[in-house]
Short mmCIF file of C-alpha atoms in Angstrom, two decimals:
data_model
loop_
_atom_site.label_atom_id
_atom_site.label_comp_id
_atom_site.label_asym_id
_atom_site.label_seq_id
_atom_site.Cartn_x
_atom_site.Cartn_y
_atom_site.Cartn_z
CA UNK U 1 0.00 0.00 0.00
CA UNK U 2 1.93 3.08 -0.93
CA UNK U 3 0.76 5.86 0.97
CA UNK U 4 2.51 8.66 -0.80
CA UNK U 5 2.70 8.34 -4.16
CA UNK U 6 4.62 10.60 -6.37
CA UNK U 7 3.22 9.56 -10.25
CA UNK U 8 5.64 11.72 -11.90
CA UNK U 9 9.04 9.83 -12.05
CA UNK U 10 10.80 12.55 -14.28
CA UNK U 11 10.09 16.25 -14.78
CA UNK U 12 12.22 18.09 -17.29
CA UNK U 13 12.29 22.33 -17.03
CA UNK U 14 14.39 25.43 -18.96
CA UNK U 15 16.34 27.13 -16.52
CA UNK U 16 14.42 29.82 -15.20
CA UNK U 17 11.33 28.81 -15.63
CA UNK U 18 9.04 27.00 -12.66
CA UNK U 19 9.48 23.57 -11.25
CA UNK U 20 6.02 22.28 -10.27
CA UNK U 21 6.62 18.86 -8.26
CA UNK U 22 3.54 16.93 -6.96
CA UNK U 23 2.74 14.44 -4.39
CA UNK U 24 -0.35 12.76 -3.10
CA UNK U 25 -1.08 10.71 0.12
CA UNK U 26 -3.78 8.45 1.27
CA UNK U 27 -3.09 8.19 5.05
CA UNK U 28 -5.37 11.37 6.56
CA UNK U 29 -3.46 10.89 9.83
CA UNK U 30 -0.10 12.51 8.19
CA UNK U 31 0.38 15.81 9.29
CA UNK U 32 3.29 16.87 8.61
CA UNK U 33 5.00 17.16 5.02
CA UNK U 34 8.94 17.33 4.24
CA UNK U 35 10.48 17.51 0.42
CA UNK U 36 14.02 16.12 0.33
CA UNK U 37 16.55 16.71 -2.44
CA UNK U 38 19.21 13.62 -3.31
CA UNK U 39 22.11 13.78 -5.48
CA UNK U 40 23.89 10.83 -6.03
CA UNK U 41 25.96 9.11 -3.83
CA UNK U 42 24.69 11.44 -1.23
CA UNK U 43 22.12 11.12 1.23
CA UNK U 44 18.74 12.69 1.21
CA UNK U 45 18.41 16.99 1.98
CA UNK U 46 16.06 18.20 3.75
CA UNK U 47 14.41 21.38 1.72
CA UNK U 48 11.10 22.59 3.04
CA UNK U 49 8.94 21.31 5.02
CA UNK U 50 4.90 21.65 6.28
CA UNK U 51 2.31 21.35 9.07
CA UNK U 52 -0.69 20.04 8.26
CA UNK U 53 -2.25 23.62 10.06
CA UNK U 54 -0.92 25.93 7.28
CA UNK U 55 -1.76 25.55 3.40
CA UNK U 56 1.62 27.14 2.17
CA UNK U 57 5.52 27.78 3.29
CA UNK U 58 7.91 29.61 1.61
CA UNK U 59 11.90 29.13 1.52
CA UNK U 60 13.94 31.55 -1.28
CA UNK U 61 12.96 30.16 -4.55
CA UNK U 62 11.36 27.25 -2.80
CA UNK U 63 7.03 27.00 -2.13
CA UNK U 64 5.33 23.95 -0.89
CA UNK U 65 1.38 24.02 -1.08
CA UNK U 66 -0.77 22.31 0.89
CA UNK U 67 -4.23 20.92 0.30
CA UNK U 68 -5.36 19.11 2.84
CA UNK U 69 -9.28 18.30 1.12
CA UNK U 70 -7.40 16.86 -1.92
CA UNK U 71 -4.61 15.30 -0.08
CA UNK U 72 -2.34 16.88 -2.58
CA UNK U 73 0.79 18.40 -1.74
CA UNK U 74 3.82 20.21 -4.39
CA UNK U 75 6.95 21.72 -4.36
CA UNK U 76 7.62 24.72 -6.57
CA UNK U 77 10.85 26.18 -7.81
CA UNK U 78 11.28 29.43 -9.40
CA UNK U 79 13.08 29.98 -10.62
CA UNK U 80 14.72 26.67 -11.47
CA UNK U 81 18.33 26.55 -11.42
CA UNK U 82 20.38 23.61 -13.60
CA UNK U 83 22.44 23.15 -9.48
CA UNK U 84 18.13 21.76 -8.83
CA UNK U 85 19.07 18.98 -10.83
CA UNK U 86 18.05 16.10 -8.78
CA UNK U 87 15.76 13.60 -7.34
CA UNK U 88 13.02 15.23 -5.44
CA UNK U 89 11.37 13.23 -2.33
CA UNK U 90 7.75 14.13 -0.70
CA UNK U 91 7.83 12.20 2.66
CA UNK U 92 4.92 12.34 5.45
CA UNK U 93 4.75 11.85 8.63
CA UNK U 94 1.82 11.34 11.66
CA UNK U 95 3.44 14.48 13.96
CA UNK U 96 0.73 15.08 16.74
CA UNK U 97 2.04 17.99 17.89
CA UNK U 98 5.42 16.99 17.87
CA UNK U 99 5.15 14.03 20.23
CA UNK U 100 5.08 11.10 17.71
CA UNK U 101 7.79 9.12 16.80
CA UNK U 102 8.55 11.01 13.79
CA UNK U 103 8.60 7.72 10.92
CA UNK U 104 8.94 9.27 7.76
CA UNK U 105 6.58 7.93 4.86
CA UNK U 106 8.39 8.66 1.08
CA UNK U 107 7.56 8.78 -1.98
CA UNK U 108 9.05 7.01 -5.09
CA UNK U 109 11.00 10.35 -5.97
CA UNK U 110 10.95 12.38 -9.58
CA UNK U 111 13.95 13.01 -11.22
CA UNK U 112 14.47 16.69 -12.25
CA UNK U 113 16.30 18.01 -14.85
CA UNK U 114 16.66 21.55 -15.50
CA UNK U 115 18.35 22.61 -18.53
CA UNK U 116 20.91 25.33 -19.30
CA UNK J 1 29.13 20.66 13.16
CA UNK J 2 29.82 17.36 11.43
CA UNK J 3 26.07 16.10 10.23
CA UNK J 4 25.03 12.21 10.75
CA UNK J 5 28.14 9.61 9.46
CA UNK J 6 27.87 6.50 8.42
CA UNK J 7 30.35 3.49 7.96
CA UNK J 8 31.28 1.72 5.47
CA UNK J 9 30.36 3.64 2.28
CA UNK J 10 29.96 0.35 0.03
CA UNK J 11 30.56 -3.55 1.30
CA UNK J 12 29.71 -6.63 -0.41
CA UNK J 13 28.78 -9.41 0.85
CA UNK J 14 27.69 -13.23 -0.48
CA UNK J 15 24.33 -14.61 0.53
CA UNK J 16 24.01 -16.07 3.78
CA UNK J 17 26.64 -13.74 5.35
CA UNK J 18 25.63 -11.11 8.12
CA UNK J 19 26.32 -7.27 8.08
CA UNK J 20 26.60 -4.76 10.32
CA UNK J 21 26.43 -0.88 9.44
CA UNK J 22 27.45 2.04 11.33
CA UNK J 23 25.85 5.83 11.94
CA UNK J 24 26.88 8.61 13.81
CA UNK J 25 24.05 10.84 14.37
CA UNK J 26 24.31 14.57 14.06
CA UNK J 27 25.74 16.50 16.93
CA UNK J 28 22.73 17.27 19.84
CA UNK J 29 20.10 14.92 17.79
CA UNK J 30 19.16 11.59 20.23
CA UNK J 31 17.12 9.47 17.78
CA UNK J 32 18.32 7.39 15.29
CA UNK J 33 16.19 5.82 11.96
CA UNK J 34 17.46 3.30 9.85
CA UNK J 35 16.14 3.17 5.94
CA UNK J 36 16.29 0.96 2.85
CA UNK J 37 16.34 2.41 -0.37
CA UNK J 38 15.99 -0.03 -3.22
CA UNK J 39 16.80 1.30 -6.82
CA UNK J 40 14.14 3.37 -7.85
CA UNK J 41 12.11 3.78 -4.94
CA UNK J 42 11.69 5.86 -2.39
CA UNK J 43 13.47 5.22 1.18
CA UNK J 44 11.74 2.52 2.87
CA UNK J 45 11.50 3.09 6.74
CA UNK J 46 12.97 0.18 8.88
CA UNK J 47 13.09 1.15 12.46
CA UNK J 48 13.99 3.50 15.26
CA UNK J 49 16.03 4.07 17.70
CA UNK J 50 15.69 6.37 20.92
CA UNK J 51 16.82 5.74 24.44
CA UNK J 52 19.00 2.46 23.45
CA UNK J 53 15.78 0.82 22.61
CA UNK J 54 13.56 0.20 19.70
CA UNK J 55 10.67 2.40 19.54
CA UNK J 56 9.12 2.28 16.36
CA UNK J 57 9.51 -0.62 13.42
CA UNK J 58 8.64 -0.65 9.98
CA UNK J 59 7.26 -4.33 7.80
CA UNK J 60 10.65 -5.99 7.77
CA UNK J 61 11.47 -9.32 8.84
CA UNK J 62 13.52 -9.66 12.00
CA UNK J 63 16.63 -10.94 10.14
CA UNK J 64 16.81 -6.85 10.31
CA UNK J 65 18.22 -5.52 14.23
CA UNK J 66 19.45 -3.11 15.73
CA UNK J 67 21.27 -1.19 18.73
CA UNK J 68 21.35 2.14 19.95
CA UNK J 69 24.51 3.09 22.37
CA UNK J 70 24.26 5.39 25.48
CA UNK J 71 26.38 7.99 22.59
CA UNK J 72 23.18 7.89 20.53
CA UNK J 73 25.26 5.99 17.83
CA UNK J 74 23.63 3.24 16.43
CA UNK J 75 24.02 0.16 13.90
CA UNK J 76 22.20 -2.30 11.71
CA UNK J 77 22.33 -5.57 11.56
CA UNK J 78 21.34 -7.74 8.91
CA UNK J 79 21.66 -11.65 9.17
CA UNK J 80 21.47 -14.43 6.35
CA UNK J 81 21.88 -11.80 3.56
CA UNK J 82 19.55 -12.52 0.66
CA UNK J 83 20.05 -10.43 -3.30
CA UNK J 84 16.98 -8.46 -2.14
CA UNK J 85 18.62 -7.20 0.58
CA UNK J 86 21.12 -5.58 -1.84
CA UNK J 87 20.29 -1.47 -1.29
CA UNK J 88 21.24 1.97 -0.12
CA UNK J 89 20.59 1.92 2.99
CA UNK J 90 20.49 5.61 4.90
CA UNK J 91 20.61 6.49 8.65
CA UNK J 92 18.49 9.81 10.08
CA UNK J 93 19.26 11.11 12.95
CA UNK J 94 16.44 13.47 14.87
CA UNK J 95 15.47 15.06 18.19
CA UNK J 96 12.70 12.86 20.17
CA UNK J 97 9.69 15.31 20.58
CA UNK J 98 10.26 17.72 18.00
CA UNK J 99 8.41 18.50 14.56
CA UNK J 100 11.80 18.78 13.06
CA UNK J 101 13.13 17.77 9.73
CA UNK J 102 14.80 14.51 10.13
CA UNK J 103 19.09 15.07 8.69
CA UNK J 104 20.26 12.02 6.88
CA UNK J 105 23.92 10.46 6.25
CA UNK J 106 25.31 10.00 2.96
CA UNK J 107 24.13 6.13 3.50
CA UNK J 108 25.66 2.55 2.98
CA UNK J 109 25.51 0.93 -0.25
CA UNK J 110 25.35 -2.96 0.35
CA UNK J 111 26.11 -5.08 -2.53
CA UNK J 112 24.84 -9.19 -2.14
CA UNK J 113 26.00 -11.54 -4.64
#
């Protein structure tokens, strides 16, 4: 049962222009939202992140939405940069206030690729 | 501030054989999660560490253990390897009781032939 799905494996972008990354989740208890960045060979990067109380966050060139009705969640980029290159994760988590245990649920990733 | 660390970087090892693997969480942080990656997939949660004990597992089978030590460093242990255990597999180190972002290590590739 995969319980956040990201159906996009690759997304492909001009430099400059916007990166729209989505993710969708089943499990209603998940309140909390994270998007990691992995290059290889590396470990996963924590970018942004989301509580389930607020519908949008903004970091620099980075905004994740939030819409809890649809169970939808994305990342967006702008503007891209070809240094973005890289597979983006969506990962929940069941927070409750900060006193659960904090096991992250990922997605299968999307590869982007932003071009010169 | 050195971030989590994890030991080796790549091993192989035949079928049958038993592994251990290594993490050094990141200064301050006092829980410790272990994940699978498989090629192509997301990371796969396997369990979780706080207080020297095991607080949280994921659906793996118990050939998969663990240990936490009173430094908060922690390893994996997996016992009569099988191919599909062949994966990155990443340590996350935390604080217990915080809506943080979890910080990951660079991970442990693990080769089984």
């Amino acid at each position: 049962d995969q319980q956040v799905k990201q159906n996009s494996p690759s997304l492909s972008v001009q430099e400059g222009r916007i990166s729209i990354l989505n993710c969708d989740y089943t499990n209603s208890m998940f309140d909390y939202f994270l998007w990691y960045k992995k290059y290889p060979a590396e470990g996963p990067t924590f970018l942004i992140s989301i509580s389930s109380i607020k519908d949008k966050n903004e970091d620099g060139r980075f905004t994740v939405f939030l819409n809890k009705s649809a169970k939808h969640l994305s990342l967006h980029i702008v503007p891209s940069q070809p240094g973005d290159s890289a597979v983006y994760f969506c990962a929940a988590k069941v927070d409750a206030g900060g006193t659960s245990y904090g096991k992250l649920t990922f997605g299968q990733g999307t590869i982007l690729t932003v071009h010169p | 501030d050195a971030g989590v660390t994890q030991s080796p970087t790549h091993l192989i090892k035949t079928r049958g054989q038993q592994v251990t693997l290594r993490c050094s969480p990141k200064s301050g942080h006092d829980t410790v999660s272990w994940y699978q990656q498989a090629l192509g997939q997301g990371p796969q949660f396997i369990f979780q560490y706080y207080e020297e004990e095991e607080r949280q597992r994921g659906n793996f089978p118990d050939r998969f253990s663990g240990h936490q030590f009173p430094n908060y460093s922690s390893e994996l242990n997996v016992n009569a390897l099988l191919l599909g255990d062949s994966a990155l597999y990443l340590c996350a180190s935390s604080l217990a009781g915080r809506a943080t972002e979890a910080f990951f290590g660079q991970g442990t590739r693990l080769t089984v032939v």
